[in-house]
Amino acid sequence: MRPTVHDIAAAAGVSLATVDRVLNRRPGVRHVTREKVETAIRELGYIRDVAAANLAKGRTYPLVFILPASDNSFMHGLNGEIRQAILRSAAERTDIRTIEVPAFDPAALVAVLEELSQGKPCGVAMVATDAPEVRATVDRLVHAGFPIVTLVSDLTGSLRHHYAGVDNIAAGRTAARLLGRFLGPRKGEIAVLAGSMLVRDHRERLEGFTAVMAEEFPDLAILPVLEGRDDPEIAHMLVADALARNAGIVGVYSLGAGNRGLIRALKEKAVDRTLTVIAHELTTHTRAALIDNTIDAILNQDAGHEVRSAIRVLKAKADGLPMIDAQERIRLDIFLKDNLP
């Protein structure tokens, strides 16, 4: 059963009126009491049910998701979660559509945003390409009253309303600590595979990764980043070439997508399997690679939670309501072969 406001009140030891004030961000609640209620919301996994209110109002929320056109498993999974949200549209009073743009192409993203500004969607969720022209367009649309949420990759410094994704600096730091601990006293070089430094999530993961490596594992040298543009074929070529050219590589960190190509390159080198490999996103391919020891650990974000969070925030912004911070926090999961879901 889904938890209710009664469950929150019981867990926090407060009245229903206090829970209502916290949920609706009204004044009159002490800080310590507010924290108790938000902790209960988080621990119970409470999800605010707005479907009944929407039905009573007879309102439908037209929402647009802008995604990169990319042949990588995570984006396929994200698309799948959006399709599931579309199936729930009747109950949730939403009208959702997706638009694909070329990956890592700021001009294409700006063109789509400009076109959408001529209509009146209740909100836009987008995987952001971090470029000045994108930031300027987002700021202009927000000033014009368009709710905008960034999804997976943020646009820090813009006026976007919310970011539905993990803390990518923390993710990079976590990957570095795992890799360094797994390698122990070994010395050598670390190959890093990214999609593109044009997206902030990849830059932030690299920032966190290099910081921990420099601070705690100085005997492990990071090689120049390989930018595979989240394309499995390009990733395969780059990783295979790096492994052939650098006999001192002892570890690989794949901070983006293109993991099918990475896995193929690693399997081709399986005759002397001595590499420690950390990658992102649990997909069919990375799961199999984790099970057969091609990859040692996977850092994962819940695409379904991100899509649901983006929808909740956009609807709340369209209604002028506050969001519940604890409900929208996206967790970073760490999977080894021993704890796969």
PDB file of N, CA and C in Angstrom, residues 50-119:
ATOM      1  N   VAL A  50      -1.648  13.740  -6.885  1.00  0.00           N
ATOM      2  CA  VAL A  50      -2.352  14.926  -7.392  1.00  0.00           C
ATOM      3  C   VAL A  50      -3.408  14.550  -8.426  1.00  0.00           C
ATOM      4  N   ALA A  51      -3.526  13.251  -8.738  1.00  0.00           N
ATOM      5  CA  ALA A  51      -4.449  12.846  -9.804  1.00  0.00           C
ATOM      6  C   ALA A  51      -5.893  13.239  -9.481  1.00  0.00           C
ATOM      7  N   ALA A  52      -6.295  13.035  -8.213  1.00  0.00           N
ATOM      8  CA  ALA A  52      -7.680  13.339  -7.847  1.00  0.00           C
ATOM      9  C   ALA A  52      -7.960  14.834  -7.977  1.00  0.00           C
ATOM     10  N   ALA A  53      -7.004  15.635  -7.536  1.00  0.00           N
ATOM     11  CA  ALA A  53      -7.196  17.084  -7.649  1.00  0.00           C
ATOM     12  C   ALA A  53      -7.249  17.515  -9.107  1.00  0.00           C
ATOM     13  N   ASN A  54      -6.405  16.929  -9.919  1.00  0.00           N
ATOM     14  CA  ASN A  54      -6.410  17.262 -11.347  1.00  0.00           C
ATOM     15  C   ASN A  54      -7.744  16.895 -11.988  1.00  0.00           C
ATOM     16  N   LEU A  55      -8.240  15.723 -11.610  1.00  0.00           N
ATOM     17  CA  LEU A  55      -9.507  15.262 -12.173  1.00  0.00           C
ATOM     18  C   LEU A  55     -10.630  16.223 -11.802  1.00  0.00           C
ATOM     19  N   ALA A  56     -10.618  16.667 -10.543  1.00  0.00           N
ATOM     20  CA  ALA A  56     -11.656  17.581 -10.085  1.00  0.00           C
ATOM     21  C   ALA A  56     -11.586  18.905 -10.855  1.00  0.00           C
ATOM     22  N   LYS A  57     -10.356  19.344 -11.148  1.00  0.00           N
ATOM     23  CA  LYS A  57     -10.197  20.609 -11.875  1.00  0.00           C
ATOM     24  C   LYS A  57     -10.435  20.444 -13.376  1.00  0.00           C
ATOM     25  N   GLY A  58     -10.406  19.191 -13.851  1.00  0.00           N
ATOM     26  CA  GLY A  58     -10.576  18.960 -15.273  1.00  0.00           C
ATOM     27  C   GLY A  58      -9.420  19.485 -16.090  1.00  0.00           C
ATOM     28  N   ARG A  59      -8.228  19.574 -15.500  1.00  0.00           N
ATOM     29  CA  ARG A  59      -7.092  20.161 -16.183  1.00  0.00           C
ATOM     30  C   ARG A  59      -6.177  19.093 -16.748  1.00  0.00           C
ATOM     31  N   THR A  60      -5.650  19.339 -17.942  1.00  0.00           N
ATOM     32  CA  THR A  60      -4.638  18.480 -18.551  1.00  0.00           C
ATOM     33  C   THR A  60      -3.351  19.293 -18.700  1.00  0.00           C
ATOM     34  N   TYR A  61      -2.229  18.637 -18.424  1.00  0.00           N
ATOM     35  CA  TYR A  61      -0.932  19.310 -18.451  1.00  0.00           C
ATOM     36  C   TYR A  61      -0.147  18.866 -19.681  1.00  0.00           C
ATOM     37  N   PRO A  62      -0.012  19.711 -20.703  1.00  0.00           N
ATOM     38  CA  PRO A  62       0.831  19.367 -21.851  1.00  0.00           C
ATOM     39  C   PRO A  62       2.308  19.541 -21.476  1.00  0.00           C
ATOM     40  N   LEU A  63       3.081  18.453 -21.554  1.00  0.00           N
ATOM     41  CA  LEU A  63       4.490  18.452 -21.170  1.00  0.00           C
ATOM     42  C   LEU A  63       5.333  17.929 -22.326  1.00  0.00           C
ATOM     43  N   VAL A  64       6.542  18.466 -22.453  1.00  0.00           N
ATOM     44  CA  VAL A  64       7.448  18.057 -23.525  1.00  0.00           C
ATOM     45  C   VAL A  64       8.770  17.605 -22.922  1.00  0.00           C
ATOM     46  N   PHE A  65       9.259  16.453 -23.361  1.00  0.00           N
ATOM     47  CA  PHE A  65      10.592  15.962 -23.003  1.00  0.00           C
ATOM     48  C   PHE A  65      11.483  16.093 -24.231  1.00  0.00           C
ATOM     49  N   ILE A  66      12.625  16.759 -24.075  1.00  0.00           N
ATOM     50  CA  ILE A  66      13.603  16.890 -25.164  1.00  0.00           C
ATOM     51  C   ILE A  66      14.792  16.005 -24.829  1.00  0.00           C
ATOM     52  N   LEU A  67      15.040  15.021 -25.699  1.00  0.00           N
ATOM     53  CA  LEU A  67      16.097  14.043 -25.454  1.00  0.00           C
ATOM     54  C   LEU A  67      17.079  14.010 -26.614  1.00  0.00           C
ATOM     55  N   PRO A  68      18.327  13.651 -26.353  1.00  0.00           N
ATOM     56  CA  PRO A  68      19.282  13.503 -27.446  1.00  0.00           C
ATOM     57  C   PRO A  68      19.000  12.240 -28.252  1.00  0.00           C
ATOM     58  N   ALA A  69      19.091  12.333 -29.553  1.00  0.00           N
ATOM     59  CA  ALA A  69      18.966  11.155 -30.412  1.00  0.00           C
ATOM     60  C   ALA A  69      20.280  10.403 -30.318  1.00  0.00           C
ATOM     61  N   SER A  70      20.297   9.328 -29.569  1.00  0.00           N
ATOM     62  CA  SER A  70      21.554   8.649 -29.272  1.00  0.00           C
ATOM     63  C   SER A  70      21.323   7.150 -29.179  1.00  0.00           C
ATOM     64  N   ASP A  71      22.232   6.388 -29.752  1.00  0.00           N
ATOM     65  CA  ASP A  71      22.130   4.929 -29.697  1.00  0.00           C
ATOM     66  C   ASP A  71      22.864   4.416 -28.463  1.00  0.00           C
ATOM     67  N   ASN A  72      22.371   4.831 -27.292  1.00  0.00           N
ATOM     68  CA  ASN A  72      22.945   4.260 -26.072  1.00  0.00           C
ATOM     69  C   ASN A  72      21.840   3.746 -25.176  1.00  0.00           C
ATOM     70  N   SER A  73      22.176   2.740 -24.423  1.00  0.00           N
ATOM     71  CA  SER A  73      21.161   1.991 -23.682  1.00  0.00           C
ATOM     72  C   SER A  73      20.466   2.830 -22.621  1.00  0.00           C
ATOM     73  N   PHE A  74      21.191   3.752 -21.987  1.00  0.00           N
ATOM     74  CA  PHE A  74      20.552   4.556 -20.946  1.00  0.00           C
ATOM     75  C   PHE A  74      19.471   5.441 -21.540  1.00  0.00           C
ATOM     76  N   MET A  75      19.752   6.081 -22.680  1.00  0.00           N
ATOM     77  CA  MET A  75      18.744   6.933 -23.298  1.00  0.00           C
ATOM     78  C   MET A  75      17.560   6.123 -23.804  1.00  0.00           C
ATOM     79  N   HIS A  76      17.826   4.898 -24.264  1.00  0.00           N
ATOM     80  CA  HIS A  76      16.709   4.011 -24.628  1.00  0.00           C
ATOM     81  C   HIS A  76      15.843   3.740 -23.394  1.00  0.00           C
ATOM     82  N   GLY A  77      16.510   3.514 -22.253  1.00  0.00           N
ATOM     83  CA  GLY A  77      15.769   3.272 -21.017  1.00  0.00           C
ATOM     84  C   GLY A  77      14.984   4.493 -20.570  1.00  0.00           C
ATOM     85  N   LEU A  78      15.583   5.675 -20.720  1.00  0.00           N
ATOM     86  CA  LEU A  78      14.894   6.910 -20.365  1.00  0.00           C
ATOM     87  C   LEU A  78      13.660   7.100 -21.244  1.00  0.00           C
ATOM     88  N   ASN A  79      13.817   6.827 -22.537  1.00  0.00           N
ATOM     89  CA  ASN A  79      12.673   6.875 -23.448  1.00  0.00           C
ATOM     90  C   ASN A  79      11.582   5.910 -23.017  1.00  0.00           C
ATOM     91  N   GLY A  80      12.002   4.727 -22.586  1.00  0.00           N
ATOM     92  CA  GLY A  80      11.037   3.730 -22.126  1.00  0.00           C
ATOM     93  C   GLY A  80      10.251   4.204 -20.909  1.00  0.00           C
ATOM     94  N   GLU A  81      10.936   4.891 -19.985  1.00  0.00           N
ATOM     95  CA  GLU A  81      10.249   5.419 -18.806  1.00  0.00           C
ATOM     96  C   GLU A  81       9.261   6.514 -19.185  1.00  0.00           C
ATOM     97  N   ILE A  82       9.603   7.315 -20.172  1.00  0.00           N
ATOM     98  CA  ILE A  82       8.668   8.348 -20.640  1.00  0.00           C
ATOM     99  C   ILE A  82       7.449   7.698 -21.286  1.00  0.00           C
ATOM    100  N   ARG A  83       7.686   6.616 -22.043  1.00  0.00           N
ATOM    101  CA  ARG A  83       6.540   5.893 -22.632  1.00  0.00           C
ATOM    102  C   ARG A  83       5.625   5.344 -21.544  1.00  0.00           C
ATOM    103  N   GLN A  84       6.200   4.863 -20.450  1.00  0.00           N
ATOM    104  CA  GLN A  84       5.377   4.396 -19.335  1.00  0.00           C
ATOM    105  C   GLN A  84       4.567   5.552 -18.744  1.00  0.00           C
ATOM    106  N   ALA A  85       5.184   6.729 -18.655  1.00  0.00           N
ATOM    107  CA  ALA A  85       4.460   7.899 -18.148  1.00  0.00           C
ATOM    108  C   ALA A  85       3.314   8.273 -19.082  1.00  0.00           C
ATOM    109  N   ILE A  86       3.541   8.115 -20.384  1.00  0.00           N
ATOM    110  CA  ILE A  86       2.482   8.398 -21.353  1.00  0.00           C
ATOM    111  C   ILE A  86       1.302   7.453 -21.147  1.00  0.00           C
ATOM    112  N   LEU A  87       1.589   6.203 -20.806  1.00  0.00           N
ATOM    113  CA  LEU A  87       0.516   5.240 -20.539  1.00  0.00           C
ATOM    114  C   LEU A  87      -0.297   5.630 -19.307  1.00  0.00           C
ATOM    115  N   ARG A  88       0.317   6.377 -18.391  1.00  0.00           N
ATOM    116  CA  ARG A  88      -0.392   6.820 -17.183  1.00  0.00           C
ATOM    117  C   ARG A  88      -1.088   8.169 -17.394  1.00  0.00           C
ATOM    118  N   SER A  89      -1.022   8.700 -18.597  1.00  0.00           N
ATOM    119  CA  SER A  89      -1.498  10.062 -18.852  1.00  0.00           C
ATOM    120  C   SER A  89      -2.956  10.284 -18.469  1.00  0.00           C
ATOM    121  N   ALA A  90      -3.792   9.322 -18.748  1.00  0.00           N
ATOM    122  CA  ALA A  90      -5.217   9.510 -18.454  1.00  0.00           C
ATOM    123  C   ALA A  90      -5.442   9.718 -16.964  1.00  0.00           C
ATOM    124  N   ALA A  91      -4.758   8.919 -16.146  1.00  0.00           N
ATOM    125  CA  ALA A  91      -4.926   9.029 -14.696  1.00  0.00           C
ATOM    126  C   ALA A  91      -4.262  10.284 -14.142  1.00  0.00           C
ATOM    127  N   GLU A  92      -3.135  10.674 -14.735  1.00  0.00           N
ATOM    128  CA  GLU A  92      -2.370  11.803 -14.194  1.00  0.00           C
ATOM    129  C   GLU A  92      -2.677  13.127 -14.899  1.00  0.00           C
ATOM    130  N   ARG A  93      -3.611  13.075 -15.863  1.00  0.00           N
ATOM    131  CA  ARG A  93      -4.043  14.287 -16.570  1.00  0.00           C
ATOM    132  C   ARG A  93      -2.882  14.987 -17.266  1.00  0.00           C
ATOM    133  N   THR A  94      -2.033  14.202 -17.904  1.00  0.00           N
ATOM    134  CA  THR A  94      -0.920  14.779 -18.652  1.00  0.00           C
ATOM    135  C   THR A  94      -1.071  14.466 -20.135  1.00  0.00           C
ATOM    136  N   ASP A  95      -0.434  15.290 -20.944  1.00  0.00           N
ATOM    137  CA  ASP A  95      -0.349  15.071 -22.390  1.00  0.00           C
ATOM    138  C   ASP A  95       1.130  15.220 -22.740  1.00  0.00           C
ATOM    139  N   ILE A  96       1.842  14.085 -22.782  1.00  0.00           N
ATOM    140  CA  ILE A  96       3.301  14.096 -22.880  1.00  0.00           C
ATOM    141  C   ILE A  96       3.734  13.735 -24.294  1.00  0.00           C
ATOM    142  N   ARG A  97       4.696  14.479 -24.801  1.00  0.00           N
ATOM    143  CA  ARG A  97       5.329  14.098 -26.057  1.00  0.00           C
ATOM    144  C   ARG A  97       6.840  14.280 -25.935  1.00  0.00           C
ATOM    145  N   THR A  98       7.572  13.573 -26.761  1.00  0.00           N
ATOM    146  CA  THR A  98       9.025  13.677 -26.759  1.00  0.00           C
ATOM    147  C   THR A  98       9.507  14.245 -28.090  1.00  0.00           C
ATOM    148  N   ILE A  99      10.593  14.974 -28.017  1.00  0.00           N
ATOM    149  CA  ILE A  99      11.275  15.498 -29.202  1.00  0.00           C
ATOM    150  C   ILE A  99      12.738  15.103 -29.087  1.00  0.00           C
ATOM    151  N   GLU A 100      13.276  14.519 -30.142  1.00  0.00           N
ATOM    152  CA  GLU A 100      14.691  14.154 -30.143  1.00  0.00           C
ATOM    153  C   GLU A 100      15.490  15.175 -30.946  1.00  0.00           C
ATOM    154  N   VAL A 101      16.659  15.525 -30.420  1.00  0.00           N
ATOM    155  CA  VAL A 101      17.571  16.435 -31.110  1.00  0.00           C
ATOM    156  C   VAL A 101      18.919  15.742 -31.225  1.00  0.00           C
ATOM    157  N   PRO A 102      19.752  16.118 -32.192  1.00  0.00           N
ATOM    158  CA  PRO A 102      21.082  15.521 -32.287  1.00  0.00           C
ATOM    159  C   PRO A 102      21.855  15.704 -30.979  1.00  0.00           C
ATOM    160  N   ALA A 103      22.526  14.659 -30.556  1.00  0.00           N
ATOM    161  CA  ALA A 103      23.263  14.716 -29.294  1.00  0.00           C
ATOM    162  C   ALA A 103      24.388  15.740 -29.366  1.00  0.00           C
ATOM    163  N   PHE A 104      24.613  16.435 -28.244  1.00  0.00           N
ATOM    164  CA  PHE A 104      25.729  17.383 -28.096  1.00  0.00           C
ATOM    165  C   PHE A 104      25.682  18.503 -29.147  1.00  0.00           C
ATOM    166  N   ASP A 105      24.470  18.931 -29.500  1.00  0.00           N
ATOM    167  CA  ASP A 105      24.300  19.961 -30.525  1.00  0.00           C
ATOM    168  C   ASP A 105      23.511  21.132 -29.932  1.00  0.00           C
ATOM    169  N   PRO A 106      24.207  22.151 -29.388  1.00  0.00           N
ATOM    170  CA  PRO A 106      23.503  23.268 -28.752  1.00  0.00           C
ATOM    171  C   PRO A 106      22.543  23.990 -29.693  1.00  0.00           C
ATOM    172  N   ALA A 107      22.946  24.194 -30.942  1.00  0.00           N
ATOM    173  CA  ALA A 107      22.091  24.928 -31.879  1.00  0.00           C
ATOM    174  C   ALA A 107      20.767  24.199 -32.105  1.00  0.00           C
ATOM    175  N   ALA A 108      20.826  22.879 -32.216  1.00  0.00           N
ATOM    176  CA  ALA A 108      19.601  22.108 -32.423  1.00  0.00           C
ATOM    177  C   ALA A 108      18.686  22.202 -31.205  1.00  0.00           C
ATOM    178  N   LEU A 109      19.273  22.166 -30.017  1.00  0.00           N
ATOM    179  CA  LEU A 109      18.478  22.271 -28.793  1.00  0.00           C
ATOM    180  C   LEU A 109      17.830  23.650 -28.695  1.00  0.00           C
ATOM    181  N   VAL A 110      18.567  24.693 -29.012  1.00  0.00           N
ATOM    182  CA  VAL A 110      18.021  26.051 -28.988  1.00  0.00           C
ATOM    183  C   VAL A 110      16.868  26.177 -29.984  1.00  0.00           C
ATOM    184  N   ALA A 111      17.026  25.603 -31.176  1.00  0.00           N
ATOM    185  CA  ALA A 111      15.981  25.698 -32.193  1.00  0.00           C
ATOM    186  C   ALA A 111      14.681  25.063 -31.709  1.00  0.00           C
ATOM    187  N   VAL A 112      14.775  23.919 -31.031  1.00  0.00           N
ATOM    188  CA  VAL A 112      13.575  23.255 -30.511  1.00  0.00           C
ATOM    189  C   VAL A 112      12.936  24.092 -29.404  1.00  0.00           C
ATOM    190  N   LEU A 113      13.752  24.633 -28.510  1.00  0.00           N
ATOM    191  CA  LEU A 113      13.213  25.476 -27.440  1.00  0.00           C
ATOM    192  C   LEU A 113      12.513  26.709 -28.005  1.00  0.00           C
ATOM    193  N   GLU A 114      13.119  27.300 -29.018  1.00  0.00           N
ATOM    194  CA  GLU A 114      12.498  28.474 -29.649  1.00  0.00           C
ATOM    195  C   GLU A 114      11.143  28.119 -30.266  1.00  0.00           C
ATOM    196  N   GLU A 115      11.094  26.961 -30.907  1.00  0.00           N
ATOM    197  CA  GLU A 115       9.831  26.537 -31.516  1.00  0.00           C
ATOM    198  C   GLU A 115       8.769  26.282 -30.454  1.00  0.00           C
ATOM    199  N   LEU A 116       9.177  25.634 -29.351  1.00  0.00           N
ATOM    200  CA  LEU A 116       8.218  25.356 -28.282  1.00  0.00           C
ATOM    201  C   LEU A 116       7.693  26.634 -27.649  1.00  0.00           C
ATOM    202  N   SER A 117       8.506  27.680 -27.630  1.00  0.00           N
ATOM    203  CA  SER A 117       8.086  28.935 -27.002  1.00  0.00           C
ATOM    204  C   SER A 117       6.923  29.590 -27.752  1.00  0.00           C
ATOM    205  N   GLN A 118       6.704  29.159 -29.001  1.00  0.00           N
ATOM    206  CA  GLN A 118       5.582  29.705 -29.771  1.00  0.00           C
ATOM    207  C   GLN A 118       4.263  29.083 -29.351  1.00  0.00           C
ATOM    208  N   GLY A 119       4.339  27.899 -28.713  1.00  0.00           N
ATOM    209  CA  GLY A 119       3.141  27.268 -28.181  1.00  0.00           C
ATOM    210  C   GLY A 119       3.038  27.560 -26.701  1.00  0.00           C
TER     211      GLY A 119
END
